[in-house]
Short mmCIF file of C-alpha atoms in Angstrom, two decimals:
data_model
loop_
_atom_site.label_atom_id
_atom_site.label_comp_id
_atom_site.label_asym_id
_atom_site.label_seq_id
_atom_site.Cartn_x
_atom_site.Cartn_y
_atom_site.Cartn_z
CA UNK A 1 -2.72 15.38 -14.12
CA UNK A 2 0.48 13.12 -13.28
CA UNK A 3 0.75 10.71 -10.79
CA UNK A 4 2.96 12.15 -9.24
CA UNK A 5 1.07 15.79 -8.69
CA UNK A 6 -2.05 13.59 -7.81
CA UNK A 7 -0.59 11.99 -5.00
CA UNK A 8 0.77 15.29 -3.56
CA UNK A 9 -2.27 16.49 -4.05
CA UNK A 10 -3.82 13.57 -2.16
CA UNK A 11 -0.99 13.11 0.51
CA UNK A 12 -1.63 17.44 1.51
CA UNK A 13 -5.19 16.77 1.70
CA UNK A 14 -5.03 13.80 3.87
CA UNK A 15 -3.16 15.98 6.32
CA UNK A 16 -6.00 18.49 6.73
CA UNK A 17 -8.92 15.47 6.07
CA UNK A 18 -10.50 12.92 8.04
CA UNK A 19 -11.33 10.68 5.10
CA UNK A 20 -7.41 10.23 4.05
CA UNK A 21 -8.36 6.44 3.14
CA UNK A 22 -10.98 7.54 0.67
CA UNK A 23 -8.62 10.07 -0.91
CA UNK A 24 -6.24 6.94 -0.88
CA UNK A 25 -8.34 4.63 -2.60
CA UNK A 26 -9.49 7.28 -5.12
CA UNK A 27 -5.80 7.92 -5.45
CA UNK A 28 -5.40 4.18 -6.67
CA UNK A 29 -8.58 4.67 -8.90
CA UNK A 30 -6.74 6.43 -11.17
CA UNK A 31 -4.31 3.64 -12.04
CA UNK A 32 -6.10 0.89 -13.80
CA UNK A 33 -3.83 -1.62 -12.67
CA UNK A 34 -4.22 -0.61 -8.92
CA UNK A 35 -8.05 -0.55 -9.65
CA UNK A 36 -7.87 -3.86 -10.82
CA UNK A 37 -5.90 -5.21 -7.75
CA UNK A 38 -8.26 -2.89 -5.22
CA UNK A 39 -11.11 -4.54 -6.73
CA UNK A 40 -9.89 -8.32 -6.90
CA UNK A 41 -8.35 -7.49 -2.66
CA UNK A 42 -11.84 -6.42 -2.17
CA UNK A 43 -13.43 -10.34 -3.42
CA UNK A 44 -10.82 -11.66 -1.81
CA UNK A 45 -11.81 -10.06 1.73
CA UNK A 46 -15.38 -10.49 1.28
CA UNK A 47 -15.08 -14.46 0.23
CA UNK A 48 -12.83 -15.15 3.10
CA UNK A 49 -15.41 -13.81 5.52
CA UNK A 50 -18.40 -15.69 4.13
CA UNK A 51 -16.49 -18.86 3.72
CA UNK A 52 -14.65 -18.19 7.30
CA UNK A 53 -16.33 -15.53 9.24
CA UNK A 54 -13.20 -14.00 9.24
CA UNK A 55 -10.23 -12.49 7.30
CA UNK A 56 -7.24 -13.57 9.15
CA UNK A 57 -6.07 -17.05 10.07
CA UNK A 58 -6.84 -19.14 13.29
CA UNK A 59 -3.84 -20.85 13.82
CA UNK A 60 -2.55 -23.42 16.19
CA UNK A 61 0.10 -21.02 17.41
CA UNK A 62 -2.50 -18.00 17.55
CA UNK A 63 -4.96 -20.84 19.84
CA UNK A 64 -2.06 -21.55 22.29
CA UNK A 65 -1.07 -17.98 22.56
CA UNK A 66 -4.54 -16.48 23.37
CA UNK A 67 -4.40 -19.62 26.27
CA UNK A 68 -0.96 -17.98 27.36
CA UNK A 69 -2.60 -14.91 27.45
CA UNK A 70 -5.48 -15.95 29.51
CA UNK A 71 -7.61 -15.04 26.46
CA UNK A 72 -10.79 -17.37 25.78
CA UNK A 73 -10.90 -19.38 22.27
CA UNK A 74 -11.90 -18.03 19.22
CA UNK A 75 -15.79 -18.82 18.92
CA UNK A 76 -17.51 -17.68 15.59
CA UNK A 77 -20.57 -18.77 13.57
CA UNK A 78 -19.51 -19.31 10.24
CA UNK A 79 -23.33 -21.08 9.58
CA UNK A 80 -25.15 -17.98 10.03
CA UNK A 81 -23.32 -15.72 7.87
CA UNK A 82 -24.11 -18.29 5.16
CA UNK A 83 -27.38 -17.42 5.74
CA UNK A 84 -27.45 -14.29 4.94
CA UNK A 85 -26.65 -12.17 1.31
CA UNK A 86 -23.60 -13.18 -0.16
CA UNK A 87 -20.91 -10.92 -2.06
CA UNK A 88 -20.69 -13.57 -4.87
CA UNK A 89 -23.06 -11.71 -6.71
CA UNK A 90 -21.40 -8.70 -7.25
CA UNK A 91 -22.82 -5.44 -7.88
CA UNK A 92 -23.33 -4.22 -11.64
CA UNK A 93 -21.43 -1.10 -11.12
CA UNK A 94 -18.02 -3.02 -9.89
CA UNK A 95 -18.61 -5.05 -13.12
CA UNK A 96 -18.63 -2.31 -15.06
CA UNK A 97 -15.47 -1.06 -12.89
CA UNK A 98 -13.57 -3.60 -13.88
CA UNK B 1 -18.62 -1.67 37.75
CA UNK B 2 -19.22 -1.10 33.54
CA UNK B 3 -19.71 -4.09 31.88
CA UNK B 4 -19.57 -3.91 27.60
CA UNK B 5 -19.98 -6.36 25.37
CA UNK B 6 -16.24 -6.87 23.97
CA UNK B 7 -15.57 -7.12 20.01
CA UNK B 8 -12.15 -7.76 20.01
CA UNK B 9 -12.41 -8.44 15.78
CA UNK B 10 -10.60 -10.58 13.68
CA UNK B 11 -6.86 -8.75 13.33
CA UNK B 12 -6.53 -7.96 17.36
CA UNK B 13 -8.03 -11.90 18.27
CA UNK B 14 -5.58 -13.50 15.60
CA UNK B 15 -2.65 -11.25 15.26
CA UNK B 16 -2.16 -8.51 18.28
CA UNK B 17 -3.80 -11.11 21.00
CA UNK B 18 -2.01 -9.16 23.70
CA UNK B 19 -3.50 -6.06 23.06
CA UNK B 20 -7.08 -7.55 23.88
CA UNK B 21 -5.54 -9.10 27.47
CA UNK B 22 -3.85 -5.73 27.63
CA UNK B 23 -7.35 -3.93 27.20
CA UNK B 24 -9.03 -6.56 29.70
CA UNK B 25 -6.04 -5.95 32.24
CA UNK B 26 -6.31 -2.52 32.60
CA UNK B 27 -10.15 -1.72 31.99
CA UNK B 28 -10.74 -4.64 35.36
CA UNK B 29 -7.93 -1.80 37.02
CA UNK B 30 -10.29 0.76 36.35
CA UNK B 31 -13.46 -1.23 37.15
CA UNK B 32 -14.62 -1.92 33.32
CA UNK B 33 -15.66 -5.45 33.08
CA UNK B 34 -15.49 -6.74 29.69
CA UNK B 35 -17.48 -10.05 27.85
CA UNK B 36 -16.58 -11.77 24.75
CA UNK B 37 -19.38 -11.70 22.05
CA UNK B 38 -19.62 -15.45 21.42
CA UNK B 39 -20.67 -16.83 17.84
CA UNK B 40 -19.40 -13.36 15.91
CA UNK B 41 -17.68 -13.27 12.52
CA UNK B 42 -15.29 -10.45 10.95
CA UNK B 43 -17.35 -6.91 11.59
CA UNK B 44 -17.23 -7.07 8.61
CA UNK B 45 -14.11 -5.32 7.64
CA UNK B 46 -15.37 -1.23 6.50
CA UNK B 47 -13.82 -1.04 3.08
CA UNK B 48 -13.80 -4.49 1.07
CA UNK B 49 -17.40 -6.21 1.52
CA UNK B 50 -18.86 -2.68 1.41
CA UNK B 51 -17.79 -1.72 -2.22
CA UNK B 52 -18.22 -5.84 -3.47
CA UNK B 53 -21.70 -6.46 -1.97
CA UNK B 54 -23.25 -3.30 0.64
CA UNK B 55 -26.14 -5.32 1.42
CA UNK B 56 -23.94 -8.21 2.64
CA UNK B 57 -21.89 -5.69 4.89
CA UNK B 58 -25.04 -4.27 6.45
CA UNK B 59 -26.45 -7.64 7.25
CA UNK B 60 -23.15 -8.89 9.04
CA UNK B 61 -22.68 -6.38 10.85
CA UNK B 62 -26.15 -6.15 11.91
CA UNK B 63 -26.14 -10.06 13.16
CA UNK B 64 -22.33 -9.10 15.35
CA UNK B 65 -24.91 -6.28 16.85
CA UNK B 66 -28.20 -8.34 17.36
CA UNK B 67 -25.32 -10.81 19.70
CA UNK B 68 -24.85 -7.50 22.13
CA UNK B 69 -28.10 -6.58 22.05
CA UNK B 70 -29.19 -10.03 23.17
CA UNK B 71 -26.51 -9.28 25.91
CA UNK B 72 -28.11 -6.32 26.61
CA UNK B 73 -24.73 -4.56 26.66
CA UNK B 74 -23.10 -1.64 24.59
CA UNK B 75 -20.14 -2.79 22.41
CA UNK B 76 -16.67 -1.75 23.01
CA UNK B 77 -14.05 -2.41 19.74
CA UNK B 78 -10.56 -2.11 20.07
CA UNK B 79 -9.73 -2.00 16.35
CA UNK B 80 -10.64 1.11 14.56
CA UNK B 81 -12.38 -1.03 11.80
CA UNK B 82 -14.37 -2.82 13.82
CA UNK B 83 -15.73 0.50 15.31
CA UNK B 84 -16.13 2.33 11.82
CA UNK B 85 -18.32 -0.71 10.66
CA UNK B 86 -20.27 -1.06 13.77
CA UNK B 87 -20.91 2.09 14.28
CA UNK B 88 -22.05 3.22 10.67
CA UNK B 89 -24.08 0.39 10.49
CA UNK B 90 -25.61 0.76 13.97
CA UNK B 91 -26.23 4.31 13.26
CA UNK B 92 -27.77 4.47 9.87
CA UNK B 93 -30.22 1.44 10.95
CA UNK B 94 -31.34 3.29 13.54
CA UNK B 95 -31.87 6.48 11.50
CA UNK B 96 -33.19 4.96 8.17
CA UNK B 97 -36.55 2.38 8.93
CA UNK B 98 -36.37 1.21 4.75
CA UNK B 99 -32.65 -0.16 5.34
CA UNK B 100 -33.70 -1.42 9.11
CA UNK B 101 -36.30 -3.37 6.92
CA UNK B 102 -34.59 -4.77 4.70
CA UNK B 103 -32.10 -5.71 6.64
CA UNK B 104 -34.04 -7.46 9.27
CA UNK B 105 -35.61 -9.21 6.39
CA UNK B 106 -32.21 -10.93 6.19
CA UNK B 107 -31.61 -11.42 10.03
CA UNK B 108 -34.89 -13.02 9.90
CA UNK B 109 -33.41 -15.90 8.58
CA UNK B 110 -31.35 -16.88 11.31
CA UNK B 111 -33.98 -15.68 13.90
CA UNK B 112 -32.68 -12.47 14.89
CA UNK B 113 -33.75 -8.79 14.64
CA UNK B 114 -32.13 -5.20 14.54
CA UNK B 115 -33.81 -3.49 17.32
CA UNK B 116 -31.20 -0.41 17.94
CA UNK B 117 -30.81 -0.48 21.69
CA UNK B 118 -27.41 -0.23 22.18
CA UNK B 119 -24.22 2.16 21.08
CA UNK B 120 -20.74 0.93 19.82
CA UNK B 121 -18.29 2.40 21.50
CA UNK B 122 -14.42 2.34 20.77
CA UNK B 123 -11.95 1.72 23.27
CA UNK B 124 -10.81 5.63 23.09
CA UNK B 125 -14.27 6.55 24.03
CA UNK B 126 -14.41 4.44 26.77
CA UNK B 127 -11.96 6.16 27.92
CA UNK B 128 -12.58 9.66 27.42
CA UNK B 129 -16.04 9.83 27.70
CA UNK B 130 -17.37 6.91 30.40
CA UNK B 131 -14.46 6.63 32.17
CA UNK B 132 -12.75 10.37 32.05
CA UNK B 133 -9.64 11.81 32.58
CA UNK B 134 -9.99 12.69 35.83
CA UNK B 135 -10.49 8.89 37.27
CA UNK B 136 -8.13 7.98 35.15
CA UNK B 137 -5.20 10.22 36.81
CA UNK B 138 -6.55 8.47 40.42
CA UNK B 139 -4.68 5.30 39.05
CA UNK B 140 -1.78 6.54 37.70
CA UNK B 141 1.32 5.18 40.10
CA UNK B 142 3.98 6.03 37.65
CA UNK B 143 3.88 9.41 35.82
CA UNK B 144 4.96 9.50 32.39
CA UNK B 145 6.48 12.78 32.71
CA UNK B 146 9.79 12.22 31.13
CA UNK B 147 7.79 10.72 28.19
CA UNK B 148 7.48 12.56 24.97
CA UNK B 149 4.34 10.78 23.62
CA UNK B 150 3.27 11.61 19.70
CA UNK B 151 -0.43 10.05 18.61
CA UNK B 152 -2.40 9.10 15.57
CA UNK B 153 -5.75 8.70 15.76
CA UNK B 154 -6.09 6.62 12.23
CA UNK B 155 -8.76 7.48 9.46
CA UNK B 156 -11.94 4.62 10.60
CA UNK B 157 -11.45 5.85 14.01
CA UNK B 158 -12.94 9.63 12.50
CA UNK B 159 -16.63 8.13 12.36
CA UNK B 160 -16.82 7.79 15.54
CA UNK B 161 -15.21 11.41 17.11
CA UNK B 162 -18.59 13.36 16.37
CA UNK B 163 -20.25 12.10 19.50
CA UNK B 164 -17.23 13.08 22.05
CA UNK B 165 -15.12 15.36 20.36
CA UNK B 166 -15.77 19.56 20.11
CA UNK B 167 -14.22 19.39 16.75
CA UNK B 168 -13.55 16.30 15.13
CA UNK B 169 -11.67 17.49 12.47
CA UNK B 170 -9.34 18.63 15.41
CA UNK B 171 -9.41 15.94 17.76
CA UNK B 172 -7.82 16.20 21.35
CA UNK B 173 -9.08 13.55 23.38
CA UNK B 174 -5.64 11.35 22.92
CA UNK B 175 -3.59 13.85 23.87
CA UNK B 176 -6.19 14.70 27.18
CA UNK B 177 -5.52 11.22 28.05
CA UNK B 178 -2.07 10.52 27.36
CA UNK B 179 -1.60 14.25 29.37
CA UNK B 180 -3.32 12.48 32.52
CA UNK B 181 -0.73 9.45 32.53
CA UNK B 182 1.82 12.61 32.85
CA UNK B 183 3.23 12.54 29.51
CA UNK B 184 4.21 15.10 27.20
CA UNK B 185 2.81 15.52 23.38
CA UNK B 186 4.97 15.66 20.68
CA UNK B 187 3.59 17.31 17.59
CA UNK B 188 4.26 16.46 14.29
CA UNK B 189 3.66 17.81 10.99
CA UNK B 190 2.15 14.08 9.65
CA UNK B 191 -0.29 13.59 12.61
CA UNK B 192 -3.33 13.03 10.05
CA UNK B 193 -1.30 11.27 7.63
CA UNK B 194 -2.78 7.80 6.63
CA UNK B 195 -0.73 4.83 7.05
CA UNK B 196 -2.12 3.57 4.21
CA UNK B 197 -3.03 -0.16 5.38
CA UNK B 198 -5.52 -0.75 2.69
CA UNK B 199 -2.65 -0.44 0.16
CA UNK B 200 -0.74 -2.79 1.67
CA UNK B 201 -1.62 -5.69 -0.52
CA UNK B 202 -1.92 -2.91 -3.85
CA UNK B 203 0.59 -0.36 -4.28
CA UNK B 204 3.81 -0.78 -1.86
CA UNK B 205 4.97 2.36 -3.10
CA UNK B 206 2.64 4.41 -1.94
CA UNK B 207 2.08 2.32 1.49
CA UNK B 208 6.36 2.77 2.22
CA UNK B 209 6.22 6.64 1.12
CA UNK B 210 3.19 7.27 3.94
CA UNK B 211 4.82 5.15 6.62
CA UNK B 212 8.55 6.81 6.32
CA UNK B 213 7.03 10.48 6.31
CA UNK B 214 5.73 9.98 9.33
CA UNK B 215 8.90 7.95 10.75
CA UNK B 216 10.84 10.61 9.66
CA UNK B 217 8.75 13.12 11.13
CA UNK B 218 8.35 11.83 14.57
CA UNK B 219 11.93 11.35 14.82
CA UNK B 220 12.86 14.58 13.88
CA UNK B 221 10.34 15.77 16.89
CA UNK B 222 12.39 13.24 19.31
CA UNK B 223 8.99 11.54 20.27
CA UNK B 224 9.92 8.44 22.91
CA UNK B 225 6.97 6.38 21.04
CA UNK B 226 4.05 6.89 18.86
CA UNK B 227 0.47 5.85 20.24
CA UNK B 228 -2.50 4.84 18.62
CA UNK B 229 -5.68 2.17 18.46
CA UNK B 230 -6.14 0.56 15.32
CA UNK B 231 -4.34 -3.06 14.94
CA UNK B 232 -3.90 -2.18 10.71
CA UNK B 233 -2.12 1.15 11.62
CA UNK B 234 0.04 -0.65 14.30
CA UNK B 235 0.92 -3.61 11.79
CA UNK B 236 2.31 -0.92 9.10
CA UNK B 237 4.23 1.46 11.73
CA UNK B 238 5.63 -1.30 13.63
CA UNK B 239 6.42 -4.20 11.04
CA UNK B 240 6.36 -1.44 8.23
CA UNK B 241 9.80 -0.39 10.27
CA UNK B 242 11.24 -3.89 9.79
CA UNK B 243 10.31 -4.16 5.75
CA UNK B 244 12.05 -0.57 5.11
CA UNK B 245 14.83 -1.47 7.07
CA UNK B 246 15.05 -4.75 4.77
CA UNK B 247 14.11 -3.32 1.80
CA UNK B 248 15.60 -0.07 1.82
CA UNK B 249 18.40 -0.56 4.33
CA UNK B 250 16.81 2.82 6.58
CA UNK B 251 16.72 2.45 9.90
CA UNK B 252 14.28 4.23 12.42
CA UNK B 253 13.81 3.65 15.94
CA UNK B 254 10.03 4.43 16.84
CA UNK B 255 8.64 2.41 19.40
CA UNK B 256 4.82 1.71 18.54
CA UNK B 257 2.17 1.63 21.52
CA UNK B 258 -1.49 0.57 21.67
CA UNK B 259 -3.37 3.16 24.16
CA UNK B 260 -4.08 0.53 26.88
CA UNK B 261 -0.45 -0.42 26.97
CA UNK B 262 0.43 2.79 27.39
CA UNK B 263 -2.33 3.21 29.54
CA UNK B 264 -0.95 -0.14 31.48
CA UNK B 265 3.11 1.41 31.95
CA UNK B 266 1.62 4.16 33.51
CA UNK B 267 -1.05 2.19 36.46
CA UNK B 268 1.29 0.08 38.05
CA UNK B 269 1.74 -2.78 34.96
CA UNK B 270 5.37 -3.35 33.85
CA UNK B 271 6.11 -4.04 30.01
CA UNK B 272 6.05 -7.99 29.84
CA UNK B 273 2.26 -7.71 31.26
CA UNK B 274 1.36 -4.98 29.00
CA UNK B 275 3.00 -7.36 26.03
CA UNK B 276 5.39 -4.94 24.47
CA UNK B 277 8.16 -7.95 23.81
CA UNK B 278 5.53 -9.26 21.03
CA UNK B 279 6.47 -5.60 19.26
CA UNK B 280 8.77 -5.63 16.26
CA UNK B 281 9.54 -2.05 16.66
CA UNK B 282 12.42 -1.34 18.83
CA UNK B 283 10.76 -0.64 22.55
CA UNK B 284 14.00 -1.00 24.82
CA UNK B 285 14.13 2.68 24.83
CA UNK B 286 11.11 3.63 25.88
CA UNK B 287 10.77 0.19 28.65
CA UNK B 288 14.28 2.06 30.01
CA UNK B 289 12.88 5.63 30.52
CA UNK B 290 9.71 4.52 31.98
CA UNK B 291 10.71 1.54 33.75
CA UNK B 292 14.65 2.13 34.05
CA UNK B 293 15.72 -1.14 33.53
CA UNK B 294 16.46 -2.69 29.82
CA UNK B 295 14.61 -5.19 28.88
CA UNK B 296 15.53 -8.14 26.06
CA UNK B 297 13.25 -8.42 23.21
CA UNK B 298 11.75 -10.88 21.47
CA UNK B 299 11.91 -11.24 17.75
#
């Protein structure tokens, strides 16, 4: 099947489907290239949260506008999540994946 | 008064602050008190760590629940994410005692354990479900009746709808709500359309192709604003309008709302409280037919 007729495939069913992400990402399955940049996205994500206990960026400007907002800082617990199993190791089935 | 234990999660704290002092604003108007989790990490997020390293996703998100349970408080999320991680996890330990093992084998390590007292709730069910329609319509000082209102509920947010929807595949309780603020729904061919925020960072293509049918959609329907609850679908409808306009030179107009905001305009807070002038998406429209006054934005 194209591309093309797989995404219209995909994009209908998404309409009628709750799981129109997973039909997404097994839409990018099919091209190796998009696998390739799903999977190395996906190590990306997963290091940033065990090195930072979180995925986006704390910045000066995002401290002083949560004080603006009357918002409390940012308080997470990077140590713990060290602790525990780590995505480093990754599983044998994305190895083979990739 | 409620009280929850609030996840706010790592895109809404960082990026869409407002919407979490939005959420606080109006849930103290409607008697919901809300504390922060303190010492919590990224949910973690429901796609990435899951497919690297499940084992690692389960025991993150089971440490971010042992902190409310130790609070002795349910969890309310405001990003769709959060919820579908917090809830699958929180459900499936509950249900399956091998994984609740395991797991706690892991949490042992940092002196905590998985007991499964408490639910995660999303904001929308909050809303629907402890706080109702009906009480809801008690606060509204300003109808939204000349408001044409479309929604999407999102794809994580779908977990979740079993426990307060009749048929989740058919979901309503958006439109109930947004119908007790006084404000008509605008249906749209693309409702259940992803808006593809997980191929953001992949395949542009596909991520700009998802995003326009829908912006072309709800402006052929006329709809004042589209509303919704995840901070990923927000970031692609209302920046997403801004890189198409760059890239492709295609301009739409689609103001894009959080549900407390909208929530906010229609209980007696006015736009700069509910933080629409942090929106990239044009909302001057919809600030002038709700509050009749134009309002500057800020870029």
């Amino acid at each position: 099947m194209k591309l093309y007729s797989l995404i219209q495939f995909y994009r209908k069913k998404a309409k009628k489907s709750p799981n129109a992400l997973l039909t997404l990402c097994s839409l990018m399955s099919t091209r190796s290239n998009d696998l390739s940049a799903f999977i190395i996205h996906c190590k990306e994500m997963s290091s940033a949260i065990e090195k930072e206990g979180i995925t986006t960026n704390i910045t000066n400007f995002t401290e002083r506008r949560r004080k603006n907002l009357g918002l409390p800082p940012i308080e997470l617990n990077k140590d713990d999540v060290k602790k525990l199993p780590s995505s480093v190791k990754v599983t044998k089935e994305t190895e083979e994946e990739e | 008064m409620k009280e929850y234990a609030f996840f706010p999660g790592c895109t809404i704290s960082t990026r869409f602050p407002h919407f979490e002092s939005t959420t606080m604003k109006v849930l103290k108007k409607l008697d919901v008190e809300l504390k922060h989790i303190k010492d919590w990490t990224c949910c973690p997020e429901p796609l990435s760590i899951h497919m690297v390293n499940s084992e690692s996703w389960y025991a993150i998100a089971a440490r971010n629940i042992c902190l409310a349970e130790e609070m002795g408080l349910n969890i309310l999320t405001v990003c769709s994410g959060c919820n579908s991680t917090l809830f699958r996890v929180n459900e499936e330990l509950k249900k399956d005692a091998k994984l609740r093992t395991k797991v706690n084998n892991y949490l042992e390590k940092i002196g905590k354990q998985f007991r499964g007292t408490i639910e995660i709730k999303s904001i929308l069910r909050v809303l629907y479900e402890d706080i109702g329609e009906e009480e809801i319509k008690k606060h509204v000082t300003k109808s939204l009746d000349n408001i044409k209102v479309a929604v999407h509920y999102g794809c994580h947010i779908f977990d979740e709808l079993k426990e307060f929807e009749e048929n989740p595949q058919d979901p309503q309780s958006v439109q109930k709500l947004v119908k007790a603020l006084g404000a008509e729904i605008a249906d749209y061919p693309s409702k259940m359309l992803c808006c593809s925020g997980f191929a953001r960072n992949i395949n542009e293509e596909i991520t700009f192709m998802n995003i326009e049918e829908k912006l072309i959609d709800l402006t052929t329907v006329k709809a004042d604003c589209l509303v919704l609850m995840c901070p990923n679908c927000f970031l692609q409808y209302d920046l997403g309008q801004v890189s198409i306009r760059q890239k492709f030179k295609r301009i739409y107009k689609v103001p894009i709302i959080y549900l407390t905001q909208l929530l906010g305009l229609a209980i007696g807070f006015n736009s700069q409280e509910m933080g629409l002038n942090f929106h990239r998406s044009p909302t001057d429209s919809l600030i002038k037919k709700i509050e009749g006054i134009p309002v500057l934005e800020v870029s």
